[in-house]
Short mmCIF file of C-alpha atoms in Angstrom, two decimals:
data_model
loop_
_atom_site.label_atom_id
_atom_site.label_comp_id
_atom_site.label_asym_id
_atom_site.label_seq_id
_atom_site.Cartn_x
_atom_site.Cartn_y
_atom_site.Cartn_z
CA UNK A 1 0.00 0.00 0.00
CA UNK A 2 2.87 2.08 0.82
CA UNK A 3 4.75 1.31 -2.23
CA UNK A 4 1.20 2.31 -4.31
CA UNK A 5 0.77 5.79 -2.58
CA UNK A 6 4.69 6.30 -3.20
CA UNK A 7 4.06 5.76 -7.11
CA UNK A 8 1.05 8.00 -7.44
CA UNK A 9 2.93 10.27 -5.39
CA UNK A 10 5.33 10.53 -8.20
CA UNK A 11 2.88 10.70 -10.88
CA UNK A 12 0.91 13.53 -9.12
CA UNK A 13 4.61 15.32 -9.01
CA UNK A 14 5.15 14.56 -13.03
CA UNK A 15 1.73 15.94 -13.53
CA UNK A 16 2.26 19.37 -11.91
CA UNK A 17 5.73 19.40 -13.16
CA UNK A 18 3.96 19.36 -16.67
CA UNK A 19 1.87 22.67 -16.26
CA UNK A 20 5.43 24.55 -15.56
CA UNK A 21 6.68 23.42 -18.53
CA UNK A 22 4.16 24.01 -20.67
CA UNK A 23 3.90 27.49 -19.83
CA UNK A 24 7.82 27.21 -20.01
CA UNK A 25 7.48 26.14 -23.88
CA UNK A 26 4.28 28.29 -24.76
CA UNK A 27 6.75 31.59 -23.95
CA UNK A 28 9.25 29.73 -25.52
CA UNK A 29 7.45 29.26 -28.84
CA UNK A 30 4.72 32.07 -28.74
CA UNK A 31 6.34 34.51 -26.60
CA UNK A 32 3.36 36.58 -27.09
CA UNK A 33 0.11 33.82 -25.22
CA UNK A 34 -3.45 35.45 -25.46
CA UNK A 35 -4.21 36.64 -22.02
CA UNK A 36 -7.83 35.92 -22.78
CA UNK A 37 -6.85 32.23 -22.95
CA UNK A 38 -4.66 31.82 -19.51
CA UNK A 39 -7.70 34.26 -17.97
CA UNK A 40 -10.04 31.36 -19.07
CA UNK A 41 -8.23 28.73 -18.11
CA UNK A 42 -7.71 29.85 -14.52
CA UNK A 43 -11.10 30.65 -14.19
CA UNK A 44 -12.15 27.20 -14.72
CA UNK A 45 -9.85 25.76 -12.61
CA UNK A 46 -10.62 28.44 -9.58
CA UNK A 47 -14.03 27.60 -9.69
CA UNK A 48 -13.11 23.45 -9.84
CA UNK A 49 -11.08 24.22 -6.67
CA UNK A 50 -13.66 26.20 -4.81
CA UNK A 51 -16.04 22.95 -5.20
CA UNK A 52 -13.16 20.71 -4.08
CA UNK A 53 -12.44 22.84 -1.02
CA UNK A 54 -16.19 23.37 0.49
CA UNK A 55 -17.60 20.20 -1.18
CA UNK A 56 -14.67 17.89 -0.58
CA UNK A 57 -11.54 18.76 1.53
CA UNK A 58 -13.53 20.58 4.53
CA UNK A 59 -16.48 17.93 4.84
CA UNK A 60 -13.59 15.38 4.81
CA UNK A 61 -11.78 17.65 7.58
CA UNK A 62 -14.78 18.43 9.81
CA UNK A 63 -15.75 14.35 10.03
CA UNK A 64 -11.83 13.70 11.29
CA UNK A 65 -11.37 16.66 13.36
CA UNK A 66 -15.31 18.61 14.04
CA UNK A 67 -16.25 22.11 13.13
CA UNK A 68 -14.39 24.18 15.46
CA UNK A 69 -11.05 22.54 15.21
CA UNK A 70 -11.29 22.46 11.59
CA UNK A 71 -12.12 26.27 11.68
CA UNK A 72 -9.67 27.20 13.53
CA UNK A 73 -6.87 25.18 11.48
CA UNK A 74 -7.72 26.55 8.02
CA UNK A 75 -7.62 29.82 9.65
CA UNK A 76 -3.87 29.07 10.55
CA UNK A 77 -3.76 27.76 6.79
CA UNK A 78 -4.33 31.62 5.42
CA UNK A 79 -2.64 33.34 7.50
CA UNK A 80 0.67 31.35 6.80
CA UNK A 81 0.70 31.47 3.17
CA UNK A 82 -0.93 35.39 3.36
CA UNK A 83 2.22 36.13 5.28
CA UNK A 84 4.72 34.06 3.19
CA UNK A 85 2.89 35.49 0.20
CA UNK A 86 3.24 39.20 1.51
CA UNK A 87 6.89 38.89 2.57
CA UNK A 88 7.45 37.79 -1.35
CA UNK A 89 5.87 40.69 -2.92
CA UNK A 90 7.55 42.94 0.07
CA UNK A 91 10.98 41.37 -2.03
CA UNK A 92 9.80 41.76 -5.53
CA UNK A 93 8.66 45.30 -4.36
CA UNK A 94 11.61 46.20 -3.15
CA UNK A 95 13.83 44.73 -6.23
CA UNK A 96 11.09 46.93 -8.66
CA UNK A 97 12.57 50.02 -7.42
CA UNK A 98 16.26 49.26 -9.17
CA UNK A 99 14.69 46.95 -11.69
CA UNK A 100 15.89 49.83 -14.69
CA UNK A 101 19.08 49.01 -13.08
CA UNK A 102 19.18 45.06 -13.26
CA UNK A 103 19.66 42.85 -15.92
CA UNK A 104 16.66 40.21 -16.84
CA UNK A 105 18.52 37.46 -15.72
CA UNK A 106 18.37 38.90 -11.83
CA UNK A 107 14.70 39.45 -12.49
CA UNK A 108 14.05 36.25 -13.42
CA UNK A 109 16.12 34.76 -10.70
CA UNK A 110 14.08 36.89 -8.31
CA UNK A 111 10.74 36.01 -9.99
CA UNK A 112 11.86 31.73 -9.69
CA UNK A 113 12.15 32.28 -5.94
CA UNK A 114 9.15 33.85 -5.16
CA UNK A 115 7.58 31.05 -7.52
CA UNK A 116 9.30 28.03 -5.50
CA UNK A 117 8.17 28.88 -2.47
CA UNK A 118 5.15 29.19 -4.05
CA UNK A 119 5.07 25.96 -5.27
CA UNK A 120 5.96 23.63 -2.41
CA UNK A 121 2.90 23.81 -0.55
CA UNK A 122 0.86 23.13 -3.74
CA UNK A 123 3.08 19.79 -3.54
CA UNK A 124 2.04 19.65 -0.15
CA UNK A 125 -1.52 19.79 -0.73
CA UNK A 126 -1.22 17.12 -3.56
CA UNK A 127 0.34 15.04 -0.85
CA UNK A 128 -3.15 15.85 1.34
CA UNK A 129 -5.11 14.36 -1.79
CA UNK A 130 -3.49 11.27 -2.22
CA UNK A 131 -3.37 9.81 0.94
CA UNK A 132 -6.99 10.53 1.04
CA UNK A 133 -7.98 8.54 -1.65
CA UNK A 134 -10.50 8.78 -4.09
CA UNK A 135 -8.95 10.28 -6.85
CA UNK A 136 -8.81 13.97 -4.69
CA UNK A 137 -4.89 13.79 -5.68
CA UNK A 138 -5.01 13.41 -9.32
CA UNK A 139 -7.28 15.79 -9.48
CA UNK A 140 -5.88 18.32 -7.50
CA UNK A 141 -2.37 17.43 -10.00
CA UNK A 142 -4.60 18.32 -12.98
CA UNK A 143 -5.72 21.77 -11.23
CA UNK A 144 -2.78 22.85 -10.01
CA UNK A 145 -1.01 22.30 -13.54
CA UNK A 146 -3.18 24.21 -15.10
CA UNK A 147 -2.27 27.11 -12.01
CA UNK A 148 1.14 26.88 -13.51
CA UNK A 149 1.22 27.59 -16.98
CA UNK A 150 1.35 30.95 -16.66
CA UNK A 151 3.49 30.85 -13.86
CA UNK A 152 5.91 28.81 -16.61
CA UNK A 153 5.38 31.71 -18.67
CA UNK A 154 6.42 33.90 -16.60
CA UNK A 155 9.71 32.41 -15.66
CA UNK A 156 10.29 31.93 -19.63
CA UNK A 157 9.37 35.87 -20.50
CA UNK A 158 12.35 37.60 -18.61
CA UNK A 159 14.92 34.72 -19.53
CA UNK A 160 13.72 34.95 -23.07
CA UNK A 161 14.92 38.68 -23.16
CA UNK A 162 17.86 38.09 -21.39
CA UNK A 163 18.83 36.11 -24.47
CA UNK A 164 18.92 32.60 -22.98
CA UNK A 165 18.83 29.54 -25.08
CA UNK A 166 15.14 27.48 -25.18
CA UNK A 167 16.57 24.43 -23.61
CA UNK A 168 18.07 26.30 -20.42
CA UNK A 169 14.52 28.27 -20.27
CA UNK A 170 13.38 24.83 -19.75
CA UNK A 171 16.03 23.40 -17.36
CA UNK A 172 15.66 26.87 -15.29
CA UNK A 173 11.46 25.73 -15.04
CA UNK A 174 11.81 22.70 -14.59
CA UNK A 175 14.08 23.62 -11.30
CA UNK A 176 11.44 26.09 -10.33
CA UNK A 177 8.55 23.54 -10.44
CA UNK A 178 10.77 21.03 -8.42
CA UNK A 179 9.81 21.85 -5.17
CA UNK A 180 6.41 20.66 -5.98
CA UNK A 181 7.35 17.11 -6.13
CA UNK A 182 9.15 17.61 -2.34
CA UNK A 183 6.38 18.75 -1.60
CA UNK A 184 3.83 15.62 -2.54
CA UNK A 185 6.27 13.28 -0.87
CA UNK A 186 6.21 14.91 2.33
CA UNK A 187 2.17 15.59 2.46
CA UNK A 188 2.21 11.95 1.66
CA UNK A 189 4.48 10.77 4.73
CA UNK A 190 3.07 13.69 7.07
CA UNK A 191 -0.57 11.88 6.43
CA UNK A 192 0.31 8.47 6.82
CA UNK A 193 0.87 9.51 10.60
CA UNK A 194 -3.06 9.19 12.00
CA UNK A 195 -6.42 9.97 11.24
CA UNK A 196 -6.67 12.90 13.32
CA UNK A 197 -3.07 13.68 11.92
CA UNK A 198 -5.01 13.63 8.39
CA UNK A 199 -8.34 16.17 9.33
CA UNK A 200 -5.71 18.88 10.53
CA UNK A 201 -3.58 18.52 7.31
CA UNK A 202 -6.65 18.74 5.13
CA UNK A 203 -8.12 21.68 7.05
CA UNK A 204 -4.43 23.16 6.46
CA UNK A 205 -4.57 22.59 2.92
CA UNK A 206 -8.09 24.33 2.54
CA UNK A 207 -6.85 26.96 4.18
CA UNK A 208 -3.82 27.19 1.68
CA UNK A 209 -6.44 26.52 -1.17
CA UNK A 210 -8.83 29.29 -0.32
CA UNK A 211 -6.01 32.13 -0.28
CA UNK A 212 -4.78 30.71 -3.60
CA UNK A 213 -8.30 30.27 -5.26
CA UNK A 214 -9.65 33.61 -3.89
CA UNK A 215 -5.79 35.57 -3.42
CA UNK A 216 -4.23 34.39 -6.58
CA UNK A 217 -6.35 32.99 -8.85
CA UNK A 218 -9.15 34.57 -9.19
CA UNK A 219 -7.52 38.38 -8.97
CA UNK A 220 -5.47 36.96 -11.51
CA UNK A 221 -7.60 35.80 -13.98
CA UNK A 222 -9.45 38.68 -13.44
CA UNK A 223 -7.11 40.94 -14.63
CA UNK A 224 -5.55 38.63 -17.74
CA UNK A 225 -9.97 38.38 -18.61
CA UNK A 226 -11.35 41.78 -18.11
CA UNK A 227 -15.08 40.44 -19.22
CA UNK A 228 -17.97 39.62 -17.49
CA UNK A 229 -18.01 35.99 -19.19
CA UNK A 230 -14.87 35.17 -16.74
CA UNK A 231 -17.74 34.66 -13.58
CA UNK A 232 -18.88 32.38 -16.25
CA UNK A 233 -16.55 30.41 -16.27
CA UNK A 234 -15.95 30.28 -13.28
CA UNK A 235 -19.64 29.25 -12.62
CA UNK A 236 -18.86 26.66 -15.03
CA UNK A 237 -15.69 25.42 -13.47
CA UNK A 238 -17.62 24.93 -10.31
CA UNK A 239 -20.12 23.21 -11.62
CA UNK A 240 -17.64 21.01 -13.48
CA UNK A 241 -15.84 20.38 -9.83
CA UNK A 242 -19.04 19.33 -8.42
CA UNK A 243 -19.38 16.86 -11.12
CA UNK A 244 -15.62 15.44 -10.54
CA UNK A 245 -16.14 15.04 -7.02
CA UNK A 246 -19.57 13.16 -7.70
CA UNK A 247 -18.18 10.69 -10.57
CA UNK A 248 -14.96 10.26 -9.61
#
């Protein structure tokens, strides 16, 4: 059984890895991606996450751990990664002001930083779906990739000007998406510990998922979409999440 969660561990690591690098390749090849296409796409896939978290992962948490405790732990979730998240654009902030004065290559070193530690606790919260069974974790792989293509983009854009090569653009991304797959491993071994163990890592990892679906995701494909038909899709991305969770 071990052995089993250890290889879909991996594949849920290969499958996130693959959203990185296809952002990685679309800068590489397009350079110039419709933002009315990445808008869409993270629409859909904030609105399949906001299913998964109130449908799914807090349910789950509150039948492990009750209400309270699970309140109280996904609370601790946001205010982590809000903290972590504001101390990273305190950095980028700061590195704007001389960014006239910097070559691309420093921004984009910046920009992969911010972007790893972004990434590990999305590893983390792949972890949280496997060892909960059910297909949560392949699905959550398949969300979160999609969260990453433009994130691959945006590692590609500044090394693209800096004049780098298309295979190191792809190297440098893959390296930046690697702390995902550290990430799966350890929400895998951290959940194999108990039951109770399990409600307060899933409450943690809605708590992680709500700042990133309602922090990142949605502000973001708000701004790469400016229509109305982006709370469309989102509708339609929820809807969609309710029918994953139902089928599968």
């Amino acid at each position: 059984m071990n052995n089993t969660i250890f290889i879909i561990g991996i594949f849920s690591a290969v499958v996130s890895l693959i959203g990185t690098m296809v952002g990685a390749f679309i800068g590489v090849s397009i350079k110039n991606p419709t933002e009315k296409l990445l808008g869409t796409l993270l629409s859909i896939a904030t609105g399949i996450i906001i299913s998964i978290i109130f449908l799914e992962l807090i349910p789950d948490s509150i039948e492990h751990i009750g209400f309270f405790k699970t309140l109280i732990v996904i609370v601790i979730g946001i205010a982590i990664i809000y903290l972590v998240d504001r101390m990273i654009k305190i950095a980028n902030d700061s590195n704007q002001i001389s960014a006239t004065r910097i070559n691309h290559t420093k921004v984009a070193i910046l920009m992969a930083l911010g972007l790893m530690m972004h990434n590990f606790p999305e590893g983390i919260i792949m972890g949280f779906g496997f060892v909960k069974g059910s297909g949560l974790g392949v699905k959550m792989s398949i969300l979160i990739s999609i969260h990453d293509i433009p994130e691959g983009i945006a590692i590609a854009a500044p090394l693209i000007a800096a004049g780098k090569k298309p295979f190191k653009i792809l190297w440098y991304s893959f390296l930046v998406a690697f702390p995902t797959v550290i990430g799966a491993w350890l929400g895998i071994i951290m959940n194999n510990i108990s039951t109770a163990f399990l409600g307060y890592s899933i409450a943690f990892a809605s708590g992680i998922m709500i700042y990133v679906a309602f922090g990142q995701m949605l502000p973001e494909s708000n701004e790469l979409n400016k229509s109305y038909s982006n709370a469309m899709w989102i509708i339609i991305g929820i809807i969609f999440g309710f029918v994953m969770i139902n089928l599968f």
